[in-house]
XYZ file of C-alpha atoms in Angstrom:
591
model
C 12.408 -26.005 -8.501
C 11.764 -26.702 -12.168
C 11.552 -23.659 -14.433
C 10.049 -24.558 -17.788
C 9.256 -21.622 -20.049
C 7.879 -23.790 -22.817
C 5.148 -25.049 -20.478
C 3.953 -21.557 -19.708
C 4.463 -19.644 -22.931
C 1.101 -18.760 -24.489
C -0.770 -20.941 -22.002
C -4.323 -19.579 -21.832
C -6.143 -20.032 -18.546
C -9.824 -20.699 -17.965
C -10.203 -17.023 -17.030
C -8.592 -15.789 -20.263
C -5.216 -14.838 -18.770
C -1.940 -15.535 -20.572
C 0.719 -17.059 -18.330
C 4.266 -15.861 -18.860
C 7.412 -16.853 -16.987
C 9.592 -13.992 -15.800
C 12.715 -14.134 -17.992
C 16.098 -14.777 -16.400
C 19.629 -15.216 -17.727
C 21.145 -18.482 -16.533
C 24.591 -16.885 -16.420
C 23.343 -14.234 -13.989
C 21.734 -16.912 -11.843
C 24.967 -18.891 -11.640
C 26.904 -15.730 -10.785
C 24.622 -14.901 -7.855
C 24.770 -18.486 -6.624
C 28.577 -18.407 -6.609
C 29.144 -14.889 -5.285
C 26.549 -15.028 -2.502
C 26.294 -18.764 -1.750
C 22.597 -18.849 -2.653
C 20.269 -21.728 -3.559
C 19.368 -21.730 -7.245
C 15.742 -20.889 -6.454
C 16.613 -17.725 -4.534
C 19.157 -16.655 -7.165
C 16.613 -17.057 -9.971
C 14.012 -15.022 -8.150
C 16.515 -12.241 -7.454
C 17.550 -12.088 -11.114
C 13.893 -12.021 -12.188
C 13.356 -9.023 -9.913
C 16.306 -7.168 -11.396
C 18.447 -7.270 -8.240
C 22.103 -6.590 -9.075
C 24.836 -8.651 -7.450
C 26.064 -5.674 -5.417
C 22.544 -5.125 -4.014
C 21.877 -8.735 -2.971
C 23.053 -8.421 0.682
C 20.887 -5.348 1.327
C 17.913 -6.893 -0.498
C 17.968 -10.108 1.526
C 18.882 -8.391 4.808
C 17.524 -4.830 4.566
C 18.836 -2.663 7.389
C 18.391 1.002 8.246
C 22.150 1.353 8.689
C 22.698 0.439 5.054
C 19.582 1.860 3.383
C 18.290 4.852 5.372
C 19.375 8.025 3.548
C 20.634 11.192 5.192
C 17.435 13.238 5.658
C 19.243 16.413 4.567
C 19.585 15.091 1.019
C 15.954 16.179 0.543
C 15.307 19.749 -0.523
C 14.058 21.974 2.328
C 14.728 19.323 4.983
C 17.390 21.509 6.562
C 14.971 24.445 6.800
C 12.209 22.179 8.104
C 14.338 20.587 10.836
C 15.677 23.965 11.989
C 12.178 25.472 12.194
C 10.934 22.351 13.973
C 13.743 22.701 16.540
C 13.067 26.433 16.948
C 9.433 25.710 17.764
C 10.294 22.963 20.274
C 12.962 24.998 22.067
C 10.856 28.159 22.022
C 7.720 26.451 23.314
C 5.688 27.476 20.247
C 2.376 25.773 19.528
C 2.691 23.167 16.752
C -0.170 21.638 14.774
C -0.038 18.482 12.683
C -2.462 18.546 9.752
C -2.878 15.013 8.411
C -4.726 13.126 5.740
C -7.479 10.755 6.876
C -6.008 7.561 5.379
C -3.534 5.176 7.041
C -0.474 6.972 5.666
C -1.775 10.258 7.044
C -2.801 8.729 10.369
C 0.548 6.995 10.909
C 2.482 10.110 9.856
C 0.444 12.247 12.273
C 0.785 9.739 15.111
C 4.542 9.400 14.564
C 5.174 13.146 14.784
C 2.706 13.521 17.673
C 4.466 10.790 19.650
C 7.846 12.331 18.892
C 6.731 15.807 19.970
C 5.207 14.420 23.183
C 8.514 12.702 23.946
C 10.158 16.121 23.568
C 7.753 17.617 26.116
C 5.404 19.294 23.608
C 1.627 18.946 23.251
C 0.825 19.200 19.551
C -2.598 19.843 18.073
C -3.659 17.141 15.608
C -6.078 18.250 12.899
C -7.600 15.653 10.569
C -10.128 17.159 8.130
C -13.644 15.762 7.862
C -13.681 13.777 4.626
C -17.268 14.686 3.771
C -17.306 18.347 4.840
C -13.741 19.494 4.131
C -12.384 17.022 1.602
C -8.735 16.162 1.119
C -5.839 18.281 2.271
C -5.407 21.695 3.918
C -8.188 24.262 3.559
C -8.237 27.986 4.338
C -10.836 27.754 7.095
C -8.768 25.178 8.971
C -5.614 27.282 8.669
C -7.378 30.346 10.063
C -8.869 28.280 12.906
C -5.454 26.917 13.865
C -3.936 30.400 13.845
C -6.682 31.627 16.170
C -5.782 28.812 18.592
C -2.282 30.240 18.857
C -0.539 27.827 16.497
C 2.712 29.113 15.012
C 3.893 26.096 12.995
C 1.743 23.702 10.958
C 3.198 20.452 9.662
C 1.097 18.913 6.917
C 1.610 15.183 6.429
C 0.588 13.154 3.375
C -0.926 16.306 1.876
C -0.140 19.915 1.053
C 1.892 19.688 -2.152
C -1.012 20.990 -4.235
C -2.784 23.104 -1.555
C -2.129 26.488 -3.158
C -5.069 28.471 -1.777
C -4.920 27.082 1.757
C -1.189 27.625 2.143
C -1.488 31.144 0.737
C -4.035 31.813 3.471
C -1.738 30.272 6.088
C 1.120 32.490 4.967
C -1.079 35.572 5.089
C -2.162 34.911 8.694
C 1.405 34.300 9.855
C 1.629 30.509 9.969
C 4.848 28.738 9.044
C 3.786 25.619 7.152
C 6.115 22.658 6.707
C 4.806 20.286 4.022
C 5.761 16.619 4.501
C 4.390 14.750 1.508
C 5.143 12.258 -1.241
C 2.486 12.996 -3.841
C 3.540 14.171 -7.269
C 3.515 17.951 -7.563
C 3.271 20.479 -10.354
C 5.930 22.875 -11.601
C 4.429 25.595 -9.414
C 4.726 25.121 -5.653
C 2.432 26.491 -2.934
C 3.640 29.214 -0.569
C 5.061 27.290 2.386
C 7.990 27.681 4.752
C 9.354 24.325 3.562
C 8.184 21.610 1.180
C 9.851 18.258 1.862
C 8.743 15.810 -0.796
C 10.931 13.290 -2.662
C 8.560 13.717 -5.633
C 8.937 17.477 -6.009
C 9.604 18.123 -9.689
C 12.896 19.856 -8.842
C 13.944 17.129 -6.389
C 16.829 14.809 -7.254
C 16.204 12.265 -4.504
C 16.321 8.597 -5.578
C 13.760 7.755 -2.876
C 10.533 8.815 -4.549
C 8.947 5.491 -3.583
C 8.685 6.530 0.062
C 5.296 6.949 1.689
C 4.606 10.145 3.607
C 5.197 8.328 6.887
C 8.720 7.507 5.717
C 9.352 11.177 4.964
C 7.896 12.092 8.376
C 10.335 9.644 9.974
C 13.207 11.373 8.169
C 11.967 14.730 9.503
C 12.057 13.309 13.039
C 15.583 11.989 12.444
C 16.741 15.363 11.130
C 15.027 17.317 13.922
C 16.505 15.010 16.535
C 19.971 15.631 15.131
C 19.398 19.396 15.151
C 18.148 19.362 18.743
C 21.146 17.251 19.770
C 23.531 19.722 18.148
C 21.841 22.564 20.031
C 22.265 20.810 23.376
C 18.551 20.161 23.892
C 19.229 16.663 25.251
C 21.959 17.724 27.663
C 19.688 17.198 30.665
C 17.044 14.898 29.164
C 16.835 11.554 27.412
C 16.687 11.409 23.625
C 13.594 9.710 22.207
C 14.266 6.312 20.638
C 12.930 6.857 17.132
C 13.247 3.169 16.326
C 10.156 2.558 18.466
C 8.112 4.489 15.878
C 9.048 2.127 13.062
C 5.886 0.061 13.568
C 3.926 3.130 12.446
C 6.264 3.572 9.476
C 5.766 -0.042 8.410
C 1.985 0.201 8.745
C 1.686 3.405 6.709
C 4.150 2.263 4.052
C 2.389 -1.048 3.452
C -1.114 0.432 3.457
C -0.257 3.196 0.999
C 0.745 0.552 -1.562
C 4.066 2.201 -2.383
C 6.903 0.058 -3.778
C 8.620 -2.111 -1.184
C 12.011 -1.419 -2.690
C 15.160 0.293 -1.423
C 14.723 2.155 1.853
C 11.092 1.017 2.101
C 12.268 -2.587 2.466
C 14.359 -1.616 5.472
C 11.611 0.510 7.025
C 9.016 -2.257 6.699
C 11.333 -5.108 7.712
C 12.532 -3.345 10.840
C 9.101 -1.882 11.537
C 7.472 -5.311 11.545
C 9.986 -6.414 14.168
C 8.916 -3.491 16.353
C 5.253 -4.284 15.693
C 5.815 -7.884 16.792
C 6.703 -6.548 20.257
C 3.210 -4.956 20.372
C 4.378 -1.855 22.229
C 1.969 0.504 20.467
C -1.211 0.137 22.506
C -3.503 0.991 19.586
C -1.938 -1.498 17.188
C -1.837 -4.203 19.869
C -5.500 -3.697 20.764
C -6.549 -3.791 17.117
C -4.642 -7.034 16.540
C -6.145 -8.557 19.680
C -9.716 -7.668 18.650
C -9.056 -9.213 15.250
C -7.664 -12.328 16.994
C -4.269 -12.039 15.304
C -1.965 -13.973 17.623
C 1.056 -14.529 15.368
C 3.712 -11.935 14.586
C 2.054 -9.420 12.256
C 3.335 -9.191 8.708
C 2.457 -7.314 5.551
C -0.922 -9.060 5.343
C -1.894 -8.026 8.881
C -0.925 -4.435 8.106
C -2.768 -4.251 4.801
C -5.863 -6.323 5.528
C -6.362 -6.300 9.303
C -5.038 -3.139 10.949
C -5.113 -0.802 7.948
C -8.819 -1.127 7.053
C -9.797 -0.491 10.665
C -7.627 2.631 10.932
C -9.169 3.836 7.673
C -12.741 3.070 8.694
C -13.386 6.223 10.729
C -12.358 8.547 7.919
C -14.521 6.663 5.446
C -17.737 7.117 7.420
C -17.234 10.600 8.872
C -15.037 10.298 11.991
C -11.656 11.074 10.515
C -9.586 11.450 13.692
C -10.326 8.069 15.280
C -7.417 6.319 13.586
C -4.740 8.793 14.610
C -6.148 8.954 18.139
C -5.889 5.170 18.396
C -2.308 5.140 17.121
C -1.272 8.042 19.380
C -2.682 6.973 22.727
C -0.880 5.102 25.502
C -4.046 4.640 27.543
C -5.276 1.028 27.475
C -8.930 1.876 28.171
C -9.016 4.641 25.567
C -7.373 2.365 22.994
C -9.938 -0.378 23.612
C -12.834 2.053 23.238
C -11.418 3.541 20.036
C -10.612 0.117 18.561
C -14.133 -1.120 19.255
C -15.639 2.005 17.697
C -13.444 1.584 14.610
C -14.501 -2.075 14.404
C -18.147 -0.948 14.242
C -17.324 1.666 11.611
C -15.404 -0.941 9.629
C -18.480 -3.181 9.554
C -20.580 -0.193 8.472
C -17.997 0.541 5.782
C -18.272 -3.028 4.486
C -22.043 -2.663 4.053
C -21.717 0.635 2.171
C -18.853 -0.735 0.107
C -20.859 -3.809 -0.948
C -23.686 -1.647 -2.312
C -21.368 0.641 -4.260
C -19.275 -2.277 -5.515
C -22.302 -4.083 -6.918
C -23.373 -1.017 -8.916
C -19.843 -0.168 -10.049
C -19.212 -3.775 -11.123
C -22.339 -3.799 -13.296
C -21.319 -0.527 -14.893
C -17.773 -1.774 -15.532
C -19.060 -4.966 -17.155
C -21.179 -2.894 -19.553
C -18.206 -0.858 -20.767
C -16.184 -1.799 -23.812
C -14.270 -4.952 -22.893
C -11.266 -3.676 -24.841
C -11.073 -0.360 -22.966
C -7.648 -0.283 -21.278
C -8.852 2.077 -18.513
C -12.134 1.866 -16.611
C -13.845 5.056 -15.431
C -17.173 4.437 -13.675
C -19.349 7.102 -12.063
C -22.692 7.514 -10.343
C -24.710 9.805 -8.120
C -25.131 8.551 -4.563
C -21.905 6.622 -4.171
C -20.238 7.245 -0.820
C -16.872 9.017 -1.347
C -15.442 7.164 1.635
C -15.483 3.750 -0.068
C -14.700 4.533 -3.702
C -10.984 3.898 -3.168
C -11.676 0.370 -1.942
C -14.137 -0.202 -4.788
C -11.535 0.986 -7.299
C -9.114 -1.550 -5.850
C -11.680 -4.349 -6.145
C -12.398 -3.470 -9.783
C -8.682 -3.361 -10.525
C -8.309 -6.865 -9.078
C -11.276 -8.115 -11.120
C -10.449 -6.564 -14.497
C -6.640 -6.140 -14.155
C -6.860 -2.600 -15.513
C -6.375 0.929 -14.160
C -9.672 2.041 -12.615
C -11.194 5.331 -11.495
C -14.409 5.349 -9.459
C -16.250 8.680 -9.358
C -18.867 9.671 -6.775
C -21.082 12.382 -8.316
C -22.936 15.053 -6.386
C -24.385 18.246 -7.871
C -22.475 17.929 -11.136
C -19.103 17.462 -9.398
C -17.331 14.144 -9.024
C -14.919 13.042 -6.279
C -12.790 10.181 -7.559
C -10.341 7.568 -6.353
C -8.120 5.707 -8.787
C -6.048 2.542 -8.569
C -3.543 1.403 -11.151
C -1.558 -1.555 -12.456
C 2.139 -1.830 -13.199
C 2.969 0.215 -16.285
C 0.516 3.085 -15.821
C 1.365 5.992 -13.507
C -2.067 7.219 -12.455
C -0.661 10.030 -10.311
C 1.243 11.507 -13.260
C -1.826 11.092 -15.469
C -3.974 13.008 -12.975
C -1.482 15.868 -12.792
C -1.370 16.001 -16.601
C -5.178 15.996 -16.819
C -5.329 18.812 -14.292
C -2.829 20.854 -16.282
C -4.866 20.141 -19.428
C -7.923 21.720 -17.796
C -9.889 18.474 -17.423
C -9.879 18.388 -13.614
C -10.753 20.796 -10.836
C -8.038 19.312 -8.622
C -6.074 16.118 -8.227
C -2.864 14.350 -7.326
C -1.418 11.054 -6.190
C 1.303 8.581 -7.018
C 1.796 5.783 -9.523
C -0.553 3.191 -8.046
C -3.163 5.402 -6.359
C -4.584 8.829 -7.070
C -7.557 11.044 -6.371
C -9.180 13.906 -8.217
C -12.169 16.226 -8.500
C -13.855 16.500 -11.891
C -16.893 18.212 -13.375
C -19.410 15.627 -14.562
C -19.444 17.162 -18.046
C -15.711 16.476 -18.407
C -15.903 12.727 -17.757
C -16.036 11.643 -21.450
C -13.010 13.807 -22.293
C -11.184 12.501 -19.215
C -11.781 8.888 -20.253
C -10.312 9.592 -23.685
C -7.349 11.397 -22.134
C -6.512 8.488 -19.812
C -6.806 5.913 -22.592
C -4.399 7.891 -24.753
C -1.831 8.005 -21.922
C -1.959 4.310 -21.107
C 1.271 2.434 -21.749
C 0.824 -1.321 -22.010
C 3.856 -3.254 -20.743
C 4.864 -6.549 -22.317
C 4.405 -5.563 -25.957
C 1.725 -7.736 -27.559
C 0.176 -8.923 -24.278
C -2.453 -6.515 -22.910
C -2.246 -5.604 -19.223
C -5.604 -7.275 -18.616
C -4.406 -10.685 -19.799
C -0.755 -11.052 -18.808
C -0.041 -13.059 -15.628
C 3.643 -13.234 -14.754
C 4.951 -16.339 -13.009
C 8.149 -17.004 -11.094
C 8.422 -20.743 -11.644
C 6.856 -24.180 -11.954
C 6.711 -26.883 -9.290
C 4.977 -30.175 -8.714
C 2.413 -30.345 -5.952
C 4.777 -32.475 -3.881
C 7.316 -29.671 -3.976
C 5.071 -27.334 -1.958
C 6.770 -27.981 1.382
C 7.682 -25.715 4.324
C 11.381 -25.584 3.370
C 10.466 -24.182 -0.047
C 8.269 -21.469 1.446
C 10.986 -20.568 3.947
C 13.390 -20.001 1.046
C 10.802 -17.927 -0.817
C 10.192 -15.793 2.265
C 13.835 -14.708 2.229
C 12.808 -12.284 -0.528
C 10.131 -10.586 1.606
C 8.586 -8.286 2.576
C 6.350 -8.563 -0.471
C 4.126 -5.872 -1.882
C 4.057 -3.279 -4.629
C 7.416 -3.275 -6.440
C 8.347 -6.664 -4.971
C 5.330 -8.825 -5.777
C 4.485 -12.035 -3.997
C 6.125 -15.040 -5.600
C 3.636 -16.642 -7.952
C 4.192 -20.303 -8.862
C 2.481 -22.714 -11.214
C 1.645 -26.154 -9.814
C 1.326 -28.738 -12.555
C -0.933 -31.722 -12.843
C -3.029 -31.468 -9.677
C -6.490 -32.941 -9.315
C -9.087 -30.410 -8.172
C -10.569 -32.838 -5.678
C -13.378 -31.060 -3.823
C -14.015 -27.361 -4.479
C -16.617 -25.722 -2.253
C -17.920 -22.244 -1.430
C -16.857 -20.980 1.979
C -17.246 -17.726 3.914
C -18.009 -14.554 1.990
C -17.815 -15.650 -1.660
C -14.539 -17.596 -1.348
C -13.887 -20.973 -2.999
C -11.778 -23.533 -1.188
C -10.509 -26.832 -2.524
C -8.108 -29.702 -1.906
C -5.499 -30.341 -4.580
C -4.014 -33.832 -4.860
C -1.215 -35.392 -6.890
C -2.533 -38.853 -7.779
C 0.972 -40.174 -8.441
C 2.654 -39.134 -5.181
C -0.579 -38.731 -3.181
C 0.685 -35.294 -2.036
C -2.096 -32.947 -0.908
C -2.397 -29.173 -0.681
C -5.177 -27.014 0.739
C -5.989 -24.066 -1.559
C -8.366 -21.107 -1.595
C -9.371 -18.286 -3.946
C -10.713 -15.235 -2.155
C -13.753 -13.190 -3.274
C -14.077 -15.172 -6.488
C -17.536 -16.770 -6.376
C -19.067 -14.523 -9.051
C -15.952 -14.421 -11.228
C -14.536 -16.573 -14.007
C -12.031 -18.003 -11.535
C -14.752 -19.114 -9.134
C -16.715 -20.675 -11.983
C -13.586 -22.466 -13.240
C -12.816 -23.917 -9.807
C -16.333 -25.174 -9.220
C -16.772 -26.686 -12.695
C -13.467 -28.590 -12.810
C -14.196 -30.845 -9.835
C -12.239 -34.073 -10.207
C -10.280 -32.878 -13.235
C -6.523 -32.512 -13.671
C -5.564 -28.846 -13.647
C -2.606 -26.492 -13.541
C -2.960 -23.929 -10.768
C -1.203 -20.598 -10.317
C -0.936 -19.012 -6.902
C 1.076 -17.955 -3.875
C 2.258 -20.377 -1.204
C 1.679 -19.526 2.451
C 3.263 -21.095 5.530
C 0.893 -21.680 8.432
C 1.604 -22.886 11.951
C -0.847 -24.560 14.279
C 0.028 -26.289 17.540
C 3.695 -26.262 16.622
C 3.168 -27.916 13.237
C 3.910 -26.133 9.959
C 1.747 -26.653 6.891
C 1.645 -25.076 3.448
C -1.433 -23.730 1.694
C -2.022 -22.008 -1.648
C -3.787 -18.743 -2.457
C -5.133 -19.347 -5.971
C -4.735 -16.657 -8.647
C -5.688 -18.617 -11.771
C -6.516 -22.030 -13.200
C -6.073 -23.950 -16.465
C -6.875 -27.479 -17.627
C -3.816 -29.717 -17.661
C -3.346 -30.813 -21.262
C-alpha cells in the first residue's frame, strides 16, 4: 500500500475538510515488521495507532487470559463481592436497578442471568425515562425496600445519586453501585461503589463500560462463592456465555475499544455468533442478519432496538428481551421493540430536522454546538446529538426544554471530554445535575443558564492537531489505487479489529477514480460506481445519510469526473463469493 504524505497534506475536499495522513516513523514500522513478522501495511497501521512492540500480540489477538484484570484491583470490589455472596447464600432478596440504555440493559441482564444460574430470582427495576428520569430515585428505593429487598445493585448509574442513595441507606438497603461514569470528589452513601472512574480510583481500565464492570463483579462473586464452598454440590455458571451481552453493551456505549475492551468485544462476538442468547438471536433474525454479527450489527442493528423501548416510554422491554430464555416471549418482545424502533425513527426525524436548522443558524466558527427547544422528545435527543456530531464534526449538546428545565444529551469528538466538562459545569453551579464519560454525557439545566453554559463549554474545548480545527481535520491511514481494493487487503486490515471509539475504522484515500454513476438510493443515501479507466478496476461505493449534505451534493455533481475518495473498505460475501465495497467519508477533485 502506497503511503504518500505529500499527496494528502493540506488537500482540501469538496466538503471543506482537510485531509491529513496519520504520522508514522519508518524505523518503528520496520521494527514491528521484523519482531512480529508482520506485513508492512499492518505494521504501519499499528504504529499510527500508538501500539508498542510489546503490546502487538495482545492487540492483534486480544484474549481474556492476557487482558482481563483481577476484579479486586478495583476499590470496593472486595466488599461488593462479599456482600453479593452473603445475599446469595442467605437467600436475601436482590434487586438490580439499571439504566434504560443498552449498557444498562446488558448489565442488568448479565447480572440477572448470573443470579438465576445461582438459584436466585432477582427483581429488575428499570426507571421510566419520562416519569423518573435517569438513575436511582428515592421513591424507587422505598418501593424496593417495601418489597422485601435487602441488596440493590445499581448498574450504569448511581455514582451521582446522592439523595436516592441516602434514602436507601436510611431505609436499610445495602446499595452496591456498579458504574463507569465520572464522579465528583464527594461520593453518595452506598455500601460499595465500584467504578474505574472514581476520582480516588487508580485503575488503568477507565475505558470500560458498565457492563464490563458488571462482568468483573460476577467474576469476583463467583470466586468468593467458590471459596465458600457454594459450588460443592452444584455446577458453577459459565460466565463466558455472558460475553455476548458484554460485547453488545460495550460497543453501544461508544467507549474506547482498547485494552480489556478489545478482549471483551472480540470474545463476546464469538459467543454472539453462536446465537445462544434467545433475545439477541431473535432480534438478528427479525432484522435478517444472517452472517456472524460484528461491531456494526451491535451498534446499528441490535442496539437501537434494545434502546427503542426506553426512548418511547417502555424502559424494561430491552432487559426483558436479553434476559429471557423463552422463545415465544422473545419473539413477542422483539416484535414490540421493532414497532417502537419505527416509532422512534419518526420522532427522531422531526426533532433532527428542527435541531439541524437551529445548528446551521449558529455561528459557523463555534467549536461546540448547543441547541435547545420546547417539545423535543427526551428519548431521541441522544441520537440527534450523534447525528449533528457526524454532520458538523463538533461536540454537540441537544436540550429538550419543558417548563424552564432542559434535559440534555451530549456527544463529543476526540479531544474533548464531555463527561468531565459536565461535571465541571455542575460544580460551577451551571447545571442541576449531570454526568457521563468522554464521548457521551447527559445533564439537566435551567433554561436561563443555557447562554452561560455555552460559553463555559467553548472555553473548555481543546482542539487537537494544533492549527487544524476539529471540524475540518480528517485523518487518513493511507493511500491506495482503486485496483488495490481487493479482499486480501481488507482481510489484512481486519486484523486490527474490532474497530470503534479509540480504535477507529481504517480510513483510506483512493486516488484517481472516475465517479461513474452516482444515484440516490434508500433513505437519503448516495451510491455510485467508481472505476479506474487505466486498469478498468471497479468498486461499488456508498455514502449514508448524505443527500442533504455537502458530501451528497459533491457526489451527485461530479458525475463522470476524476476524483479522490476517502472511505472505509468493507468485505462482503454473497453465494460464496467475496467482494469489496467502500463506505464514503469524503470526496475531492483529482488534480
